[in-house]
Amino acid sequence: MAKFELKLPKMGESVAEATITNWLKNVGESIAADEAVLEIATDKVDSEVPSEVSGTLVEILFQVDDVVKVGQTIAIIETEGGAVETPKIADVAAPIVAAVEKTIEVAKETVVPADFSTSDKFFSPLVKNIAKEEGVSIAELESISGSGKEGRVTKEDIIKYVGSRKLGAGSQPSQSSQPNTQDPKPNTQTVQTTTSKAQPVSVNGGDEIVEMDRMRKLISGYMMASVQTSAHVQSFIEVDVTNIVKWRDKVKTAFEKREGEKLTYTPIFMEAVAKAIKDFPGMNISVDGDYIIKRKNINLGMAAALPNGNLIVPVIKNADQLNLVGMAKAVNDLGNRAKLGKLKPDDTQGGTYTVTNVGTFGSVFGTPIINQPQVGILALGAIRKVPAVIETPEGDFIGIRQKMFLSHSYDHRVVDGALGGSFVKRVAEYLEAFDANREY
């Protein structure tokens, strides 16, 4: 017999940890190679961790709701045959875990329960546990300037804060960057805004109280953070897509027969957006403090509604390099896997611009919230038959046309009206110039 260490696999370029949500196997049960052993959740998607070997599960090292780092051993599987060599990452992590536990034990007598349901921010279970053990209030926790992705408070941030508080620093938040010595007022205003609580809601006898699920809490935090971060501005434009509608009606049956894929409008719109971004690379950027990051790749996020009503944004990588067939395959693959809950964490990472189809639910147009740290998002309205003025050499006349609205939300901190308006106009021009006789 040999023992195999099942480790949390690498799940994407920017995914460093995950939360265990469910063990699918119990100690003593047999496991086949490639069979799922447990379910995990990152800040974007839920996924399963399969076993690389066949054997028997003999030890579970982490429990449900524990946060595990990529590469950490999470279970031991007993296999037949020779020893299976695996790096002793758990040994490397042991001193770090011991240090955290020691820090927690020192202040056991000062423990004050914290109600995290009153906060709009997202905190990992590990950070919450440390905060509870250390008696860190929700107001103090929200005041900490996080060094993690999108400003999140990491384990190191809260440990540093607790240490500074014990040394007499009081309630001063830890800083991940140098403080602004010119004008301290904005920081005070930010804390006051963040820690303000919503008015209590009255509950009647017939009302039902249901707690948000994990993903809805995350979405709520993302949306609030985006509104507080970006100066949202919208531009709207109406587009004549009659040629696109006629072309799709003409080729969709042959397209599905030849490619084995359904042809929706989404890949056509995505193709136009990718072209427009190449023309206006100022929309393919991110903001990091006082710096602008110009993205090299054009990675288009496509907002998708899940069966449970939640939202997820899988990403089409290098969208500008795909032809229409490739775009259709990418859109269908990500859309289908999103509905089935089969997206991998890497499928939702690295987006540089997002498109959301509000027309799917009959909306004519919308004002979408920017997907941070991007600076723009385009909403596609419903396609409608409308009477329109048609200009011809013989004069103007009224005809029936297929039209839709494009709604462009952009971050006015770095995108002015000229760029935001010109970009959405270019998307419209590509759509209206669509060749009804083109080959796919």
JSON list of C-alpha atoms in Angstrom, two decimals, residues 130-247:
[
{"chain": "A", "resi": 130, "resn": "ILE", "atom": "CA", "xyz": [-9.40, 35.49, 12.71]},
{"chain": "A", "resi": 131, "resn": "ALA", "atom": "CA", "xyz": [-11.52, 38.61, 13.18]},
{"chain": "A", "resi": 132, "resn": "LYS", "atom": "CA", "xyz": [-13.89, 36.78, 15.51]},
{"chain": "A", "resi": 133, "resn": "GLU", "atom": "CA", "xyz": [-11.07, 35.24, 17.52]},
{"chain": "A", "resi": 134, "resn": "GLU", "atom": "CA", "xyz": [-9.25, 38.57, 17.82]},
{"chain": "A", "resi": 135, "resn": "GLY", "atom": "CA", "xyz": [-12.35, 40.57, 18.68]},
{"chain": "A", "resi": 136, "resn": "VAL", "atom": "CA", "xyz": [-12.06, 42.73, 15.55]},
{"chain": "A", "resi": 137, "resn": "SER", "atom": "CA", "xyz": [-15.35, 44.52, 14.98]},
{"chain": "A", "resi": 138, "resn": "ILE", "atom": "CA", "xyz": [-17.00, 44.69, 11.56]},
{"chain": "A", "resi": 139, "resn": "ALA", "atom": "CA", "xyz": [-16.30, 48.45, 11.42]},
{"chain": "A", "resi": 140, "resn": "GLU", "atom": "CA", "xyz": [-12.59, 47.85, 12.06]},
{"chain": "A", "resi": 141, "resn": "LEU", "atom": "CA", "xyz": [-12.47, 45.05, 9.50]},
{"chain": "A", "resi": 142, "resn": "GLU", "atom": "CA", "xyz": [-14.08, 47.24, 6.84]},
{"chain": "A", "resi": 143, "resn": "SER", "atom": "CA", "xyz": [-11.56, 50.00, 7.54]},
{"chain": "A", "resi": 144, "resn": "ILE", "atom": "CA", "xyz": [-8.58, 47.78, 6.73]},
{"chain": "A", "resi": 145, "resn": "SER", "atom": "CA", "xyz": [-7.05, 48.56, 3.33]},
{"chain": "A", "resi": 146, "resn": "GLY", "atom": "CA", "xyz": [-6.71, 45.15, 1.70]},
{"chain": "A", "resi": 147, "resn": "SER", "atom": "CA", "xyz": [-3.69, 44.14, -0.37]},
{"chain": "A", "resi": 148, "resn": "GLY", "atom": "CA", "xyz": [-5.49, 41.28, -2.10]},
{"chain": "A", "resi": 149, "resn": "LYS", "atom": "CA", "xyz": [-7.22, 41.17, -5.46]},
{"chain": "A", "resi": 150, "resn": "GLU", "atom": "CA", "xyz": [-9.72, 44.03, -5.89]},
{"chain": "A", "resi": 151, "resn": "GLY", "atom": "CA", "xyz": [-8.75, 45.40, -2.49]},
{"chain": "A", "resi": 152, "resn": "ARG", "atom": "CA", "xyz": [-9.73, 42.35, -0.49]},
{"chain": "A", "resi": 153, "resn": "VAL", "atom": "CA", "xyz": [-8.45, 41.90, 3.05]},
{"chain": "A", "resi": 154, "resn": "THR", "atom": "CA", "xyz": [-6.04, 38.96, 3.18]},
{"chain": "A", "resi": 155, "resn": "LYS", "atom": "CA", "xyz": [-4.85, 36.86, 6.10]},
{"chain": "A", "resi": 156, "resn": "GLU", "atom": "CA", "xyz": [-1.62, 38.85, 6.19]},
{"chain": "A", "resi": 157, "resn": "ASP", "atom": "CA", "xyz": [-3.55, 42.16, 6.26]},
{"chain": "A", "resi": 158, "resn": "ILE", "atom": "CA", "xyz": [-5.65, 41.27, 9.29]},
{"chain": "A", "resi": 159, "resn": "ILE", "atom": "CA", "xyz": [-2.70, 39.73, 11.17]},
{"chain": "A", "resi": 160, "resn": "LYS", "atom": "CA", "xyz": [-0.71, 42.90, 10.52]},
{"chain": "A", "resi": 161, "resn": "TYR", "atom": "CA", "xyz": [-3.64, 44.99, 11.73]},
{"chain": "A", "resi": 162, "resn": "VAL", "atom": "CA", "xyz": [-4.05, 42.94, 14.90]},
{"chain": "A", "resi": 163, "resn": "GLY", "atom": "CA", "xyz": [-0.35, 43.24, 15.61]},
{"chain": "A", "resi": 164, "resn": "SER", "atom": "CA", "xyz": [-0.37, 47.02, 15.17]},
{"chain": "A", "resi": 165, "resn": "ARG", "atom": "CA", "xyz": [-3.45, 47.31, 17.41]},
{"chain": "A", "resi": 166, "resn": "LYS", "atom": "CA", "xyz": [-1.71, 45.39, 20.19]},
{"chain": "A", "resi": 167, "resn": "LEU", "atom": "CA", "xyz": [1.26, 47.74, 19.95]},
{"chain": "A", "resi": 168, "resn": "GLY", "atom": "CA", "xyz": [-1.06, 50.66, 20.65]},
{"chain": "A", "resi": 169, "resn": "ALA", "atom": "CA", "xyz": [-1.99, 51.68, 17.13]},
{"chain": "A", "resi": 170, "resn": "GLY", "atom": "CA", "xyz": [-5.65, 51.70, 18.13]},
{"chain": "A", "resi": 171, "resn": "SER", "atom": "CA", "xyz": [-8.09, 51.46, 15.26]},
{"chain": "A", "resi": 172, "resn": "GLN", "atom": "CA", "xyz": [-5.73, 52.68, 12.57]},
{"chain": "A", "resi": 173, "resn": "PRO", "atom": "CA", "xyz": [-6.23, 50.56, 9.45]},
{"chain": "A", "resi": 174, "resn": "SER", "atom": "CA", "xyz": [-3.25, 48.76, 7.93]},
{"chain": "A", "resi": 175, "resn": "GLN", "atom": "CA", "xyz": [-2.16, 50.18, 4.60]},
{"chain": "A", "resi": 176, "resn": "SER", "atom": "CA", "xyz": [-1.10, 48.19, 1.55]},
{"chain": "A", "resi": 177, "resn": "SER", "atom": "CA", "xyz": [0.38, 51.31, 0.00]},
{"chain": "A", "resi": 178, "resn": "GLN", "atom": "CA", "xyz": [1.92, 54.59, 1.17]},
{"chain": "A", "resi": 179, "resn": "PRO", "atom": "CA", "xyz": [-0.59, 56.94, 2.82]},
{"chain": "A", "resi": 180, "resn": "ASN", "atom": "CA", "xyz": [-1.62, 60.19, 1.23]},
{"chain": "A", "resi": 181, "resn": "THR", "atom": "CA", "xyz": [0.03, 62.85, 3.42]},
{"chain": "A", "resi": 182, "resn": "GLN", "atom": "CA", "xyz": [-1.41, 65.79, 1.48]},
{"chain": "A", "resi": 183, "resn": "ASP", "atom": "CA", "xyz": [-5.08, 65.39, 2.35]},
{"chain": "A", "resi": 184, "resn": "PRO", "atom": "CA", "xyz": [-6.23, 62.85, 4.93]},
{"chain": "A", "resi": 185, "resn": "LYS", "atom": "CA", "xyz": [-9.91, 63.78, 4.58]},
{"chain": "A", "resi": 186, "resn": "PRO", "atom": "CA", "xyz": [-10.78, 61.42, 1.67]},
{"chain": "A", "resi": 187, "resn": "ASN", "atom": "CA", "xyz": [-9.78, 58.37, 3.75]},
{"chain": "A", "resi": 188, "resn": "THR", "atom": "CA", "xyz": [-12.08, 59.45, 6.58]},
{"chain": "A", "resi": 189, "resn": "GLN", "atom": "CA", "xyz": [-14.94, 59.97, 4.17]},
{"chain": "A", "resi": 190, "resn": "THR", "atom": "CA", "xyz": [-14.37, 56.56, 2.62]},
{"chain": "A", "resi": 191, "resn": "VAL", "atom": "CA", "xyz": [-14.55, 54.79, 5.98]},
{"chain": "A", "resi": 192, "resn": "GLN", "atom": "CA", "xyz": [-17.71, 56.67, 6.92]},
{"chain": "A", "resi": 193, "resn": "THR", "atom": "CA", "xyz": [-19.36, 55.74, 3.63]},
{"chain": "A", "resi": 194, "resn": "THR", "atom": "CA", "xyz": [-18.36, 52.10, 3.85]},
{"chain": "A", "resi": 195, "resn": "THR", "atom": "CA", "xyz": [-19.42, 51.58, 7.44]},
{"chain": "A", "resi": 196, "resn": "SER", "atom": "CA", "xyz": [-22.83, 53.24, 7.10]},
{"chain": "A", "resi": 197, "resn": "LYS", "atom": "CA", "xyz": [-25.62, 50.71, 7.63]},
{"chain": "A", "resi": 198, "resn": "ALA", "atom": "CA", "xyz": [-28.87, 50.38, 5.74]},
{"chain": "A", "resi": 199, "resn": "GLN", "atom": "CA", "xyz": [-32.10, 51.28, 7.45]},
{"chain": "A", "resi": 200, "resn": "PRO", "atom": "CA", "xyz": [-33.78, 48.33, 9.23]},
{"chain": "A", "resi": 201, "resn": "VAL", "atom": "CA", "xyz": [-36.52, 46.61, 7.23]},
{"chain": "A", "resi": 202, "resn": "SER", "atom": "CA", "xyz": [-39.82, 45.86, 8.90]},
{"chain": "A", "resi": 203, "resn": "VAL", "atom": "CA", "xyz": [-41.07, 42.28, 8.60]},
{"chain": "A", "resi": 204, "resn": "ASN", "atom": "CA", "xyz": [-44.75, 41.36, 8.58]},
{"chain": "A", "resi": 205, "resn": "GLY", "atom": "CA", "xyz": [-46.24, 38.08, 9.73]},
{"chain": "A", "resi": 206, "resn": "GLY", "atom": "CA", "xyz": [-46.64, 36.66, 6.23]},
{"chain": "A", "resi": 207, "resn": "ASP", "atom": "CA", "xyz": [-43.14, 37.60, 5.02]},
{"chain": "A", "resi": 208, "resn": "GLU", "atom": "CA", "xyz": [-40.50, 34.95, 4.42]},
{"chain": "A", "resi": 209, "resn": "ILE", "atom": "CA", "xyz": [-36.86, 35.60, 5.34]},
{"chain": "A", "resi": 210, "resn": "VAL", "atom": "CA", "xyz": [-34.33, 33.78, 3.15]},
{"chain": "A", "resi": 211, "resn": "GLU", "atom": "CA", "xyz": [-30.57, 34.21, 3.49]},
{"chain": "A", "resi": 212, "resn": "MET", "atom": "CA", "xyz": [-28.66, 35.05, 0.31]},
{"chain": "A", "resi": 213, "resn": "ASP", "atom": "CA", "xyz": [-26.63, 32.17, -1.05]},
{"chain": "A", "resi": 214, "resn": "ARG", "atom": "CA", "xyz": [-22.84, 32.50, -1.27]},
{"chain": "A", "resi": 215, "resn": "MET", "atom": "CA", "xyz": [-22.76, 33.61, -4.89]},
{"chain": "A", "resi": 216, "resn": "ARG", "atom": "CA", "xyz": [-25.48, 36.24, -4.41]},
{"chain": "A", "resi": 217, "resn": "LYS", "atom": "CA", "xyz": [-23.51, 37.70, -1.48]},
{"chain": "A", "resi": 218, "resn": "LEU", "atom": "CA", "xyz": [-20.43, 37.88, -3.70]},
{"chain": "A", "resi": 219, "resn": "ILE", "atom": "CA", "xyz": [-22.36, 39.53, -6.52]},
{"chain": "A", "resi": 220, "resn": "SER", "atom": "CA", "xyz": [-23.81, 42.03, -4.08]},
{"chain": "A", "resi": 221, "resn": "GLY", "atom": "CA", "xyz": [-20.35, 42.93, -2.85]},
{"chain": "A", "resi": 222, "resn": "TYR", "atom": "CA", "xyz": [-18.96, 43.26, -6.38]},
{"chain": "A", "resi": 223, "resn": "MET", "atom": "CA", "xyz": [-21.78, 45.52, -7.52]},
{"chain": "A", "resi": 224, "resn": "MET", "atom": "CA", "xyz": [-21.54, 47.85, -4.52]},
{"chain": "A", "resi": 225, "resn": "ALA", "atom": "CA", "xyz": [-17.76, 48.01, -4.82]},
{"chain": "A", "resi": 226, "resn": "SER", "atom": "CA", "xyz": [-18.01, 48.84, -8.53]},
{"chain": "A", "resi": 227, "resn": "VAL", "atom": "CA", "xyz": [-20.48, 51.67, -7.99]},
{"chain": "A", "resi": 228, "resn": "GLN", "atom": "CA", "xyz": [-18.29, 53.09, -5.22]},
{"chain": "A", "resi": 229, "resn": "THR", "atom": "CA", "xyz": [-15.14, 52.74, -7.32]},
{"chain": "A", "resi": 230, "resn": "SER", "atom": "CA", "xyz": [-16.07, 53.93, -10.83]},
{"chain": "A", "resi": 231, "resn": "ALA", "atom": "CA", "xyz": [-17.77, 57.09, -12.01]},
{"chain": "A", "resi": 232, "resn": "HIS", "atom": "CA", "xyz": [-20.43, 55.46, -14.18]},
{"chain": "A", "resi": 233, "resn": "VAL", "atom": "CA", "xyz": [-21.55, 57.26, -17.34]},
{"chain": "A", "resi": 234, "resn": "GLN", "atom": "CA", "xyz": [-23.80, 55.86, -20.09]},
{"chain": "A", "resi": 235, "resn": "SER", "atom": "CA", "xyz": [-24.09, 56.40, -23.83]},
{"chain": "A", "resi": 236, "resn": "PHE", "atom": "CA", "xyz": [-26.93, 54.95, -25.92]},
{"chain": "A", "resi": 237, "resn": "ILE", "atom": "CA", "xyz": [-27.23, 54.36, -29.64]},
{"chain": "A", "resi": 238, "resn": "GLU", "atom": "CA", "xyz": [-29.89, 52.73, -31.83]},
{"chain": "A", "resi": 239, "resn": "VAL", "atom": "CA", "xyz": [-28.71, 50.24, -34.43]},
{"chain": "A", "resi": 240, "resn": "ASP", "atom": "CA", "xyz": [-30.36, 48.86, -37.57]},
{"chain": "A", "resi": 241, "resn": "VAL", "atom": "CA", "xyz": [-29.58, 45.13, -37.59]},
{"chain": "A", "resi": 242, "resn": "THR", "atom": "CA", "xyz": [-31.97, 44.13, -40.38]},
{"chain": "A", "resi": 243, "resn": "ASN", "atom": "CA", "xyz": [-29.15, 42.64, -42.48]},
{"chain": "A", "resi": 244, "resn": "ILE", "atom": "CA", "xyz": [-27.93, 40.56, -39.54]},
{"chain": "A", "resi": 245, "resn": "VAL", "atom": "CA", "xyz": [-31.42, 39.18, -38.85]},
{"chain": "A", "resi": 246, "resn": "LYS", "atom": "CA", "xyz": [-31.94, 38.27, -42.51]},
{"chain": "A", "resi": 247, "resn": "TRP", "atom": "CA", "xyz": [-28.50, 36.65, -42.78]}
]
